[in-house]
Amino acid sequence: MHSNDARILRGAAIPTGIVGLVAIAAGLVLAGSKGALGSAIGAAVVIAFFTLGVLVVSYVTKISQQLMLMAGLLSFLIKFIAVFALIAAFKGVTAWNAHAFGWTVIALTLVWLAAETNATINAKTPYAGATPRPRDKDKSGG
């Protein structure tokens, strides 16, 4: 993983984790222990899925920078489908509060995206190759 990618990952994961702790506390206050459990599971899902997305895009970037956008979009689509699959699979479960889970997933997704955008903007990563092109010495100047 490039140092810029690690910096972006930290810049998104730390604020999301902090807001996740706040969401767990809010779930505890608003819905009791089931709310706290639902918020904790939601926080774990968001942090795990988005971390995997950053790792996948970072790995694909090492292979080919032209595939970076496709990898990002594909990982987002997979995350979207996986979250809906989790919601469908645990539809009737009463072990945790589903509303706390859903609101935590929505809130932490927004926090992650905002923090990742901010970290990317502040990373000041050059988007063009840093290697200079050799000049043609056979050309005649004029």
mmCIF file of N, CA and C in Angstrom:
data_model
loop_
_atom_site.group_PDB
_atom_site.id
_atom_site.type_symbol
_atom_site.label_atom_id
_atom_site.label_comp_id
_atom_site.label_asym_id
_atom_site.label_seq_id
_atom_site.Cartn_x
_atom_site.Cartn_y
_atom_site.Cartn_z
ATOM 1 N N MET A 1 0.848 -1.169 0.000
ATOM 2 C CA MET A 1 0.000 0.000 0.000
ATOM 3 C C MET A 1 0.893 1.231 0.000
ATOM 4 N N HIS A 2 0.571 2.162 -0.847
ATOM 5 C CA HIS A 2 1.317 3.413 -0.914
ATOM 6 C C HIS A 2 1.094 4.216 0.361
ATOM 7 N N SER A 3 2.038 5.079 0.666
ATOM 8 C CA SER A 3 1.899 5.885 1.882
ATOM 9 C C SER A 3 0.707 6.837 1.770
ATOM 10 N N ASN A 4 0.433 7.339 0.569
ATOM 11 C CA ASN A 4 -0.737 8.211 0.388
ATOM 12 C C ASN A 4 -2.035 7.441 0.633
ATOM 13 N N ASP A 5 -2.078 6.190 0.166
ATOM 14 C CA ASP A 5 -3.269 5.381 0.387
ATOM 15 C C ASP A 5 -3.469 5.096 1.872
ATOM 16 N N ALA A 6 -2.380 4.828 2.573
ATOM 17 C CA ALA A 6 -2.470 4.591 4.017
ATOM 18 C C ALA A 6 -2.935 5.853 4.745
ATOM 19 N N ARG A 7 -2.454 7.002 4.302
ATOM 20 C CA ARG A 7 -2.868 8.271 4.904
ATOM 21 C C ARG A 7 -4.351 8.528 4.662
ATOM 22 N N ILE A 8 -4.820 8.217 3.468
ATOM 23 C CA ILE A 8 -6.238 8.385 3.149
ATOM 24 C C ILE A 8 -7.081 7.408 3.965
ATOM 25 N N LEU A 9 -6.608 6.176 4.101
ATOM 26 C CA LEU A 9 -7.333 5.180 4.891
ATOM 27 C C LEU A 9 -7.453 5.617 6.351
ATOM 28 N N ARG A 10 -6.351 6.083 6.924
ATOM 29 C CA ARG A 10 -6.394 6.585 8.308
ATOM 30 C C ARG A 10 -7.298 7.803 8.420
ATOM 31 N N GLY A 11 -7.225 8.689 7.426
ATOM 32 C CA GLY A 11 -8.035 9.899 7.445
ATOM 33 C C GLY A 11 -9.523 9.624 7.369
ATOM 34 N N ALA A 12 -9.897 8.479 6.838
ATOM 35 C CA ALA A 12 -11.317 8.120 6.770
ATOM 36 C C ALA A 12 -11.731 7.211 7.920
ATOM 37 N N ALA A 13 -10.856 6.284 8.308
ATOM 38 C CA ALA A 13 -11.228 5.298 9.326
ATOM 39 C C ALA A 13 -11.313 5.898 10.726
ATOM 40 N N ILE A 14 -10.426 6.812 11.058
ATOM 41 C CA ILE A 14 -10.426 7.373 12.416
ATOM 42 C C ILE A 14 -11.697 8.177 12.696
ATOM 43 N N PRO A 15 -12.078 9.139 11.835
ATOM 44 C CA PRO A 15 -13.334 9.855 12.108
ATOM 45 C C PRO A 15 -14.556 8.934 12.095
ATOM 46 N N THR A 16 -14.550 7.935 11.215
ATOM 47 C CA THR A 16 -15.671 7.008 11.154
ATOM 48 C C THR A 16 -15.752 6.180 12.429
ATOM 49 N N GLY A 17 -14.608 5.766 12.944
ATOM 50 C CA GLY A 17 -14.601 5.020 14.206
ATOM 51 C C GLY A 17 -15.103 5.853 15.371
ATOM 52 N N ILE A 18 -14.705 7.118 15.393
ATOM 53 C CA ILE A 18 -15.168 8.008 16.473
ATOM 54 C C ILE A 18 -16.677 8.208 16.401
ATOM 55 N N VAL A 19 -17.179 8.466 15.200
ATOM 56 C CA VAL A 19 -18.626 8.633 15.036
ATOM 57 C C VAL A 19 -19.339 7.306 15.305
ATOM 58 N N GLY A 20 -18.685 6.191 15.003
ATOM 59 C CA GLY A 20 -19.254 4.882 15.313
ATOM 60 C C GLY A 20 -19.437 4.684 16.814
ATOM 61 N N LEU A 21 -18.456 5.135 17.591
ATOM 62 C CA LEU A 21 -18.593 5.060 19.050
ATOM 63 C C LEU A 21 -19.755 5.930 19.543
ATOM 64 N N VAL A 22 -19.902 7.107 18.932
ATOM 65 C CA VAL A 22 -21.033 7.976 19.275
ATOM 66 C C VAL A 22 -22.350 7.298 18.898
ATOM 67 N N ALA A 23 -22.383 6.627 17.759
ATOM 68 C CA ALA A 23 -23.600 5.933 17.326
ATOM 69 C C ALA A 23 -23.935 4.782 18.270
ATOM 70 N N ILE A 24 -22.927 4.078 18.745
ATOM 71 C CA ILE A 24 -23.171 2.987 19.701
ATOM 72 C C ILE A 24 -23.740 3.552 20.996
ATOM 73 N N ALA A 25 -23.191 4.662 21.461
ATOM 74 C CA ALA A 25 -23.714 5.298 22.676
ATOM 75 C C ALA A 25 -25.144 5.782 22.459
ATOM 76 N N ALA A 26 -25.416 6.357 21.290
ATOM 77 C CA ALA A 26 -26.774 6.811 20.981
ATOM 78 C C ALA A 26 -27.733 5.633 20.893
ATOM 79 N N GLY A 27 -27.283 4.534 20.297
ATOM 80 C CA GLY A 27 -28.117 3.335 20.232
ATOM 81 C C GLY A 27 -28.430 2.792 21.612
ATOM 82 N N LEU A 28 -27.450 2.862 22.505
ATOM 83 C CA LEU A 28 -27.653 2.406 23.882
ATOM 84 C C LEU A 28 -28.679 3.276 24.595
ATOM 85 N N VAL A 29 -28.545 4.587 24.417
ATOM 86 C CA VAL A 29 -29.463 5.512 25.093
ATOM 87 C C VAL A 29 -30.877 5.413 24.506
ATOM 88 N N LEU A 30 -30.980 5.337 23.188
ATOM 89 C CA LEU A 30 -32.287 5.391 22.540
ATOM 90 C C LEU A 30 -33.006 4.048 22.479
ATOM 91 N N ALA A 31 -32.262 2.943 22.386
ATOM 92 C CA ALA A 31 -32.913 1.642 22.203
ATOM 93 C C ALA A 31 -32.358 0.560 23.117
ATOM 94 N N GLY A 32 -31.573 0.933 24.090
ATOM 95 C CA GLY A 32 -31.057 -0.047 25.028
ATOM 96 C C GLY A 32 -29.923 -0.879 24.455
ATOM 97 N N SER A 33 -29.734 -2.045 25.037
ATOM 98 C CA SER A 33 -28.611 -2.889 24.622
ATOM 99 C C SER A 33 -28.772 -3.395 23.195
ATOM 100 N N LYS A 34 -30.016 -3.632 22.763
ATOM 101 C CA LYS A 34 -30.239 -4.061 21.376
ATOM 102 C C LYS A 34 -29.870 -2.947 20.395
ATOM 103 N N GLY A 35 -30.120 -1.715 20.771
ATOM 104 C CA GLY A 35 -29.732 -0.589 19.925
ATOM 105 C C GLY A 35 -28.231 -0.446 19.839
ATOM 106 N N ALA A 36 -27.553 -0.642 20.978
ATOM 107 C CA ALA A 36 -26.091 -0.572 20.977
ATOM 108 C C ALA A 36 -25.495 -1.688 20.129
ATOM 109 N N LEU A 37 -26.072 -2.888 20.224
ATOM 110 C CA LEU A 37 -25.577 -4.005 19.414
ATOM 111 C C LEU A 37 -25.815 -3.747 17.929
ATOM 112 N N GLY A 38 -26.980 -3.240 17.589
ATOM 113 C CA GLY A 38 -27.268 -2.917 16.185
ATOM 114 C C GLY A 38 -26.325 -1.861 15.648
ATOM 115 N N SER A 39 -26.044 -0.835 16.454
ATOM 116 C CA SER A 39 -25.107 0.209 16.036
ATOM 117 C C SER A 39 -23.690 -0.333 15.919
ATOM 118 N N ALA A 40 -23.289 -1.203 16.826
ATOM 119 C CA ALA A 40 -21.941 -1.785 16.769
ATOM 120 C C ALA A 40 -21.772 -2.644 15.525
ATOM 121 N N ILE A 41 -22.784 -3.438 15.203
ATOM 122 C CA ILE A 41 -22.707 -4.269 13.989
ATOM 123 C C ILE A 41 -22.689 -3.379 12.753
ATOM 124 N N GLY A 42 -23.501 -2.334 12.740
ATOM 125 C CA GLY A 42 -23.502 -1.401 11.611
ATOM 126 C C GLY A 42 -22.157 -0.717 11.435
ATOM 127 N N ALA A 43 -21.555 -0.297 12.546
ATOM 128 C CA ALA A 43 -20.237 0.347 12.480
ATOM 129 C C ALA A 43 -19.187 -0.630 11.962
ATOM 130 N N ALA A 44 -19.241 -1.867 12.443
ATOM 131 C CA ALA A 44 -18.268 -2.868 11.984
ATOM 132 C C ALA A 44 -18.422 -3.148 10.491
ATOM 133 N N VAL A 45 -19.658 -3.212 10.018
ATOM 134 C CA VAL A 45 -19.912 -3.471 8.591
ATOM 135 C C VAL A 45 -19.360 -2.332 7.737
ATOM 136 N N VAL A 46 -19.655 -1.110 8.106
ATOM 137 C CA VAL A 46 -19.208 0.038 7.306
ATOM 138 C C VAL A 46 -17.685 0.128 7.310
ATOM 139 N N ILE A 47 -17.067 0.038 8.470
ATOM 140 C CA ILE A 47 -15.607 0.172 8.536
ATOM 141 C C ILE A 47 -14.931 -0.971 7.785
ATOM 142 N N ALA A 48 -15.436 -2.190 7.937
ATOM 143 C CA ALA A 48 -14.827 -3.330 7.238
ATOM 144 C C ALA A 48 -14.998 -3.206 5.725
ATOM 145 N N PHE A 49 -16.205 -2.897 5.266
ATOM 146 C CA PHE A 49 -16.447 -2.828 3.832
ATOM 147 C C PHE A 49 -15.653 -1.712 3.168
ATOM 148 N N PHE A 50 -15.642 -0.538 3.774
ATOM 149 C CA PHE A 50 -14.938 0.573 3.145
ATOM 150 C C PHE A 50 -13.425 0.410 3.236
ATOM 151 N N THR A 51 -12.934 -0.210 4.296
ATOM 152 C CA THR A 51 -11.500 -0.493 4.371
ATOM 153 C C THR A 51 -11.095 -1.465 3.277
ATOM 154 N N LEU A 52 -11.893 -2.509 3.086
ATOM 155 C CA LEU A 52 -11.608 -3.457 2.002
ATOM 156 C C LEU A 52 -11.643 -2.766 0.641
ATOM 157 N N GLY A 53 -12.561 -1.832 0.469
ATOM 158 C CA GLY A 53 -12.629 -1.094 -0.792
ATOM 159 C C GLY A 53 -11.366 -0.297 -1.056
ATOM 160 N N VAL A 54 -10.858 0.387 -0.037
ATOM 161 C CA VAL A 54 -9.617 1.154 -0.197
ATOM 162 C C VAL A 54 -8.446 0.216 -0.491
ATOM 163 N N LEU A 55 -8.400 -0.922 0.196
ATOM 164 C CA LEU A 55 -7.307 -1.871 -0.034
ATOM 165 C C LEU A 55 -7.354 -2.448 -1.446
ATOM 166 N N VAL A 56 -8.546 -2.744 -1.929
ATOM 167 C CA VAL A 56 -8.686 -3.286 -3.292
ATOM 168 C C VAL A 56 -8.244 -2.259 -4.326
ATOM 169 N N VAL A 57 -8.711 -1.022 -4.171
ATOM 170 C CA VAL A 57 -8.342 0.018 -5.129
ATOM 171 C C VAL A 57 -6.834 0.277 -5.081
ATOM 172 N N SER A 58 -6.247 0.252 -3.894
ATOM 173 C CA SER A 58 -4.805 0.445 -3.767
ATOM 174 C C SER A 58 -4.040 -0.680 -4.461
ATOM 175 N N TYR A 59 -4.514 -1.911 -4.301
ATOM 176 C CA TYR A 59 -3.864 -3.054 -4.948
ATOM 177 C C TYR A 59 -3.995 -2.972 -6.466
ATOM 178 N N VAL A 60 -5.178 -2.633 -6.947
ATOM 179 C CA VAL A 60 -5.400 -2.541 -8.392
ATOM 180 C C VAL A 60 -4.560 -1.415 -8.982
ATOM 181 N N THR A 61 -4.372 -0.327 -8.239
ATOM 182 C CA THR A 61 -3.566 0.790 -8.720
ATOM 183 C C THR A 61 -2.125 0.357 -8.965
ATOM 184 N N LYS A 62 -1.610 -0.545 -8.143
ATOM 185 C CA LYS A 62 -0.248 -1.059 -8.354
ATOM 186 C C LYS A 62 -0.151 -1.836 -9.658
ATOM 187 N N ILE A 63 -1.231 -2.516 -10.026
ATOM 188 C CA ILE A 63 -1.233 -3.318 -11.248
ATOM 189 C C ILE A 63 -1.412 -2.432 -12.474
ATOM 190 N N SER A 64 -2.450 -1.589 -12.454
ATOM 191 C CA SER A 64 -2.733 -0.734 -13.589
ATOM 192 C C SER A 64 -3.545 0.474 -13.127
ATOM 193 N N GLN A 65 -3.014 1.657 -13.362
ATOM 194 C CA GLN A 65 -3.726 2.857 -12.946
ATOM 195 C C GLN A 65 -4.971 3.103 -13.782
ATOM 196 N N GLN A 66 -5.017 2.533 -14.979
ATOM 197 C CA GLN A 66 -6.181 2.702 -15.824
ATOM 198 C C GLN A 66 -7.395 1.949 -15.266
ATOM 199 N N LEU A 67 -7.166 0.928 -14.437
ATOM 200 C CA LEU A 67 -8.257 0.147 -13.870
ATOM 201 C C LEU A 67 -8.739 0.679 -12.524
ATOM 202 N N MET A 68 -8.139 1.757 -12.045
ATOM 203 C CA MET A 68 -8.458 2.258 -10.715
ATOM 204 C C MET A 68 -9.928 2.681 -10.596
ATOM 205 N N LEU A 69 -10.445 3.424 -11.551
ATOM 206 C CA LEU A 69 -11.830 3.871 -11.493
ATOM 207 C C LEU A 69 -12.783 2.687 -11.544
ATOM 208 N N MET A 70 -12.504 1.742 -12.426
ATOM 209 C CA MET A 70 -13.358 0.570 -12.533
ATOM 210 C C MET A 70 -13.342 -0.231 -11.221
ATOM 211 N N ALA A 71 -12.181 -0.359 -10.604
ATOM 212 C CA ALA A 71 -12.090 -1.094 -9.341
ATOM 213 C C ALA A 71 -12.868 -0.381 -8.242
ATOM 214 N N GLY A 72 -12.779 0.934 -8.204
ATOM 215 C CA GLY A 72 -13.522 1.698 -7.208
ATOM 216 C C GLY A 72 -15.022 1.556 -7.382
ATOM 217 N N LEU A 73 -15.491 1.677 -8.618
ATOM 218 C CA LEU A 73 -16.924 1.551 -8.882
ATOM 219 C C LEU A 73 -17.419 0.132 -8.625
ATOM 220 N N LEU A 74 -16.625 -0.854 -9.021
ATOM 221 C CA LEU A 74 -17.015 -2.239 -8.795
ATOM 222 C C LEU A 74 -17.033 -2.571 -7.303
ATOM 223 N N SER A 75 -16.057 -2.068 -6.557
ATOM 224 C CA SER A 75 -16.062 -2.337 -5.114
ATOM 225 C C SER A 75 -17.250 -1.649 -4.444
ATOM 226 N N PHE A 76 -17.620 -0.462 -4.907
ATOM 227 C CA PHE A 76 -18.795 0.213 -4.352
ATOM 228 C C PHE A 76 -20.063 -0.572 -4.658
ATOM 229 N N LEU A 77 -20.186 -1.090 -5.864
ATOM 230 C CA LEU A 77 -21.352 -1.891 -6.235
ATOM 231 C C LEU A 77 -21.430 -3.159 -5.381
ATOM 232 N N ILE A 78 -20.305 -3.803 -5.178
ATOM 233 C CA ILE A 78 -20.276 -5.018 -4.353
ATOM 234 C C ILE A 78 -20.666 -4.696 -2.913
ATOM 235 N N LYS A 79 -20.161 -3.570 -2.377
ATOM 236 C CA LYS A 79 -20.537 -3.166 -1.018
ATOM 237 C C LYS A 79 -22.032 -2.909 -0.931
ATOM 238 N N PHE A 80 -22.572 -2.238 -1.912
ATOM 239 C CA PHE A 80 -24.002 -1.914 -1.949
ATOM 240 C C PHE A 80 -24.836 -3.193 -1.936
ATOM 241 N N ILE A 81 -24.472 -4.142 -2.780
ATOM 242 C CA ILE A 81 -25.198 -5.415 -2.848
ATOM 243 C C ILE A 81 -25.031 -6.197 -1.553
ATOM 244 N N ALA A 82 -23.825 -6.188 -0.988
ATOM 245 C CA ALA A 82 -23.579 -6.938 0.254
ATOM 246 C C ALA A 82 -24.377 -6.373 1.420
ATOM 247 N N VAL A 83 -24.486 -5.060 1.516
ATOM 248 C CA VAL A 83 -25.270 -4.464 2.608
ATOM 249 C C VAL A 83 -26.742 -4.832 2.447
ATOM 250 N N PHE A 84 -27.255 -4.773 1.236
ATOM 251 C CA PHE A 84 -28.648 -5.173 1.033
ATOM 252 C C PHE A 84 -28.840 -6.664 1.312
ATOM 253 N N ALA A 85 -27.852 -7.486 0.975
ATOM 254 C CA ALA A 85 -27.941 -8.913 1.285
ATOM 255 C C ALA A 85 -27.946 -9.139 2.795
ATOM 256 N N LEU A 86 -27.133 -8.381 3.520
ATOM 257 C CA LEU A 86 -27.135 -8.490 4.983
ATOM 258 C C LEU A 86 -28.479 -8.079 5.561
ATOM 259 N N ILE A 87 -29.033 -6.991 5.043
ATOM 260 C CA ILE A 87 -30.331 -6.526 5.530
ATOM 261 C C ILE A 87 -31.406 -7.579 5.251
ATOM 262 N N ALA A 88 -31.380 -8.166 4.069
ATOM 263 C CA ALA A 88 -32.368 -9.191 3.727
ATOM 264 C C ALA A 88 -32.173 -10.458 4.556
ATOM 265 N N ALA A 89 -30.920 -10.840 4.793
ATOM 266 C CA ALA A 89 -30.645 -12.063 5.547
ATOM 267 C C ALA A 89 -31.058 -11.937 7.007
ATOM 268 N N PHE A 90 -30.906 -10.748 7.572
ATOM 269 C CA PHE A 90 -31.215 -10.550 8.986
ATOM 270 C C PHE A 90 -32.518 -9.782 9.196
ATOM 271 N N LYS A 91 -33.441 -9.923 8.257
ATOM 272 C CA LYS A 91 -34.682 -9.149 8.313
ATOM 273 C C LYS A 91 -35.505 -9.433 9.567
ATOM 274 N N GLY A 92 -35.637 -10.671 9.946
ATOM 275 C CA GLY A 92 -36.487 -11.024 11.075
ATOM 276 C C GLY A 92 -35.736 -11.187 12.390
ATOM 277 N N VAL A 93 -34.478 -10.871 12.424
ATOM 278 C CA VAL A 93 -33.688 -11.066 13.639
ATOM 279 C C VAL A 93 -34.096 -10.039 14.688
ATOM 280 N N THR A 94 -34.289 -10.514 15.906
ATOM 281 C CA THR A 94 -34.671 -9.621 17.004
ATOM 282 C C THR A 94 -33.557 -9.459 18.031
ATOM 283 N N ALA A 95 -32.367 -9.966 17.715
ATOM 284 C CA ALA A 95 -31.250 -9.877 18.665
ATOM 285 C C ALA A 95 -30.734 -8.446 18.788
ATOM 286 N N TRP A 96 -30.940 -7.635 17.755
ATOM 287 C CA TRP A 96 -30.523 -6.238 17.806
ATOM 288 C C TRP A 96 -31.593 -5.362 17.177
ATOM 289 N N ASN A 97 -31.447 -4.087 17.353
ATOM 290 C CA ASN A 97 -32.404 -3.120 16.824
ATOM 291 C C ASN A 97 -32.032 -2.815 15.371
ATOM 292 N N ALA A 98 -32.912 -3.169 14.460
ATOM 293 C CA ALA A 98 -32.644 -2.973 13.031
ATOM 294 C C ALA A 98 -32.589 -1.498 12.658
ATOM 295 N N HIS A 99 -33.361 -0.663 13.331
ATOM 296 C CA HIS A 99 -33.340 0.770 13.032
ATOM 297 C C HIS A 99 -31.990 1.380 13.424
ATOM 298 N N ALA A 100 -31.462 0.968 14.547
ATOM 299 C CA ALA A 100 -30.143 1.462 14.961
ATOM 300 C C ALA A 100 -29.075 1.018 13.972
ATOM 301 N N PHE A 101 -29.186 -0.227 13.511
ATOM 302 C CA PHE A 101 -28.249 -0.734 12.503
ATOM 303 C C PHE A 101 -28.335 0.102 11.227
ATOM 304 N N GLY A 102 -29.534 0.311 10.723
ATOM 305 C CA GLY A 102 -29.715 1.045 9.466
ATOM 306 C C GLY A 102 -29.243 2.482 9.543
ATOM 307 N N TRP A 103 -29.640 3.177 10.605
ATOM 308 C CA TRP A 103 -29.221 4.575 10.737
ATOM 309 C C TRP A 103 -27.718 4.695 10.942
ATOM 310 N N THR A 104 -27.131 3.731 11.635
ATOM 311 C CA THR A 104 -25.674 3.753 11.817
ATOM 312 C C THR A 104 -24.965 3.539 10.490
ATOM 313 N N VAL A 105 -25.445 2.603 9.694
ATOM 314 C CA VAL A 105 -24.835 2.354 8.377
ATOM 315 C C VAL A 105 -24.925 3.609 7.506
ATOM 316 N N ILE A 106 -26.074 4.248 7.488
ATOM 317 C CA ILE A 106 -26.240 5.457 6.673
ATOM 318 C C ILE A 106 -25.321 6.569 7.169
ATOM 319 N N ALA A 107 -25.335 6.813 8.477
ATOM 320 C CA ALA A 107 -24.528 7.903 9.036
ATOM 321 C C ALA A 107 -23.040 7.663 8.839
ATOM 322 N N LEU A 108 -22.589 6.452 9.102
ATOM 323 C CA LEU A 108 -21.152 6.185 8.982
ATOM 324 C C LEU A 108 -20.699 6.134 7.524
ATOM 325 N N THR A 109 -21.586 5.747 6.623
ATOM 326 C CA THR A 109 -21.241 5.811 5.199
ATOM 327 C C THR A 109 -21.012 7.261 4.780
ATOM 328 N N LEU A 110 -21.879 8.141 5.216
ATOM 329 C CA LEU A 110 -21.713 9.560 4.888
ATOM 330 C C LEU A 110 -20.440 10.124 5.520
ATOM 331 N N VAL A 111 -20.174 9.749 6.771
ATOM 332 C CA VAL A 111 -18.954 10.224 7.439
ATOM 333 C C VAL A 111 -17.724 9.697 6.722
ATOM 334 N N TRP A 112 -17.723 8.409 6.363
ATOM 335 C CA TRP A 112 -16.559 7.830 5.672
ATOM 336 C C TRP A 112 -16.315 8.551 4.353
ATOM 337 N N LEU A 113 -17.368 8.739 3.571
ATOM 338 C CA LEU A 113 -17.194 9.376 2.263
ATOM 339 C C LEU A 113 -16.690 10.808 2.401
ATOM 340 N N ALA A 114 -17.224 11.542 3.354
ATOM 341 C CA ALA A 114 -16.760 12.923 3.574
ATOM 342 C C ALA A 114 -15.311 12.935 4.061
ATOM 343 N N ALA A 115 -14.976 12.066 4.997
ATOM 344 C CA ALA A 115 -13.608 12.039 5.534
ATOM 345 C C ALA A 115 -12.612 11.555 4.482
ATOM 346 N N GLU A 116 -13.014 10.573 3.677
ATOM 347 C CA GLU A 116 -12.129 10.082 2.621
ATOM 348 C C GLU A 116 -11.910 11.156 1.556
ATOM 349 N N THR A 117 -12.958 11.879 1.220
ATOM 350 C CA THR A 117 -12.823 12.975 0.267
ATOM 351 C C THR A 117 -11.888 14.043 0.808
ATOM 352 N N ASN A 118 -12.065 14.405 2.068
ATOM 353 C CA ASN A 118 -11.205 15.396 2.694
ATOM 354 C C ASN A 118 -9.751 14.923 2.740
ATOM 355 N N ALA A 119 -9.541 13.668 3.104
ATOM 356 C CA ALA A 119 -8.178 13.127 3.171
ATOM 357 C C ALA A 119 -7.540 13.075 1.785
ATOM 358 N N THR A 120 -8.334 12.756 0.770
ATOM 359 C CA THR A 120 -7.807 12.710 -0.597
ATOM 360 C C THR A 120 -7.423 14.098 -1.082
ATOM 361 N N ILE A 121 -8.253 15.080 -0.795
ATOM 362 C CA ILE A 121 -7.949 16.452 -1.202
ATOM 363 C C ILE A 121 -6.685 16.956 -0.502
ATOM 364 N N ASN A 122 -6.555 16.644 0.768
ATOM 365 C CA ASN A 122 -5.404 17.119 1.532
ATOM 366 C C ASN A 122 -4.134 16.320 1.290
ATOM 367 N N ALA A 123 -4.236 15.152 0.628
ATOM 368 C CA ALA A 123 -3.051 14.329 0.368
ATOM 369 C C ALA A 123 -2.139 14.965 -0.673
ATOM 370 N N LYS A 124 -2.698 15.790 -1.538
ATOM 371 C CA LYS A 124 -1.943 16.462 -2.598
ATOM 372 C C LYS A 124 -1.118 15.456 -3.415
ATOM 373 N N THR A 125 -1.779 14.401 -3.832
ATOM 374 C CA THR A 125 -1.142 13.374 -4.637
ATOM 375 C C THR A 125 -1.038 13.862 -6.074
ATOM 376 N N PRO A 126 0.156 13.821 -6.659
ATOM 377 C CA PRO A 126 0.262 14.239 -8.064
ATOM 378 C C PRO A 126 -0.497 13.273 -8.968
ATOM 379 N N TYR A 127 -1.211 13.815 -9.916
ATOM 380 C CA TYR A 127 -1.997 12.970 -10.805
ATOM 381 C C TYR A 127 -1.278 12.716 -12.125
ATOM 382 N N ALA A 128 -0.162 13.353 -12.349
ATOM 383 C CA ALA A 128 0.614 13.136 -13.568
ATOM 384 C C ALA A 128 1.930 12.478 -13.191
ATOM 385 N N GLY A 129 2.508 11.761 -14.142
ATOM 386 C CA GLY A 129 3.779 11.099 -13.891
ATOM 387 C C GLY A 129 4.877 12.089 -13.546
ATOM 388 N N ALA A 130 5.697 11.750 -12.586
ATOM 389 C CA ALA A 130 6.737 12.663 -12.133
ATOM 390 C C ALA A 130 8.028 12.517 -12.932
ATOM 391 N N THR A 131 8.103 11.500 -13.780
ATOM 392 C CA THR A 131 9.320 11.296 -14.538
ATOM 393 C C THR A 131 9.318 12.190 -15.766
ATOM 394 N N PRO A 132 10.349 12.987 -15.957
ATOM 395 C CA PRO A 132 10.402 13.871 -17.135
ATOM 396 C C PRO A 132 10.674 13.061 -18.399
ATOM 397 N N ARG A 133 10.121 13.545 -19.481
ATOM 398 C CA ARG A 133 10.356 12.883 -20.756
ATOM 399 C C ARG A 133 11.691 13.341 -21.314
ATOM 400 N N PRO A 134 12.431 12.429 -21.924
ATOM 401 C CA PRO A 134 13.695 12.860 -22.540
ATOM 402 C C PRO A 134 13.405 13.730 -23.755
ATOM 403 N N ARG A 135 14.176 14.771 -23.884
ATOM 404 C CA ARG A 135 13.972 15.674 -25.034
ATOM 405 C C ARG A 135 14.683 15.111 -26.263
ATOM 406 N N ASP A 136 14.073 15.346 -27.375
ATOM 407 C CA ASP A 136 14.683 14.892 -28.631
ATOM 408 C C ASP A 136 15.875 15.797 -28.943
ATOM 409 N N LYS A 137 17.029 15.218 -29.034
ATOM 410 C CA LYS A 137 18.217 16.016 -29.335
ATOM 411 C C LYS A 137 18.445 16.116 -30.845
ATOM 412 N N ASP A 138 17.682 15.296 -31.586
ATOM 413 C CA ASP A 138 17.858 15.335 -33.034
ATOM 414 C C ASP A 138 17.094 16.481 -33.669
ATOM 415 N N LYS A 139 16.134 17.055 -32.952
ATOM 416 C CA LYS A 139 15.374 18.170 -33.515
ATOM 417 C C LYS A 139 16.248 19.396 -33.617
ATOM 418 N N SER A 140 16.061 20.099 -34.658
ATOM 419 C CA SER A 140 16.794 21.359 -34.780
ATOM 420 C C SER A 140 15.927 22.462 -34.227
ATOM 421 N N GLY A 141 16.494 23.282 -33.366
ATOM 422 C CA GLY A 141 15.761 24.374 -32.734
ATOM 423 C C GLY A 141 15.560 25.510 -33.697
ATOM 424 N N GLY A 142 14.546 26.271 -33.475
ATOM 425 C CA GLY A 142 14.359 27.358 -34.401
ATOM 426 C C GLY A 142 13.526 28.426 -33.954
#
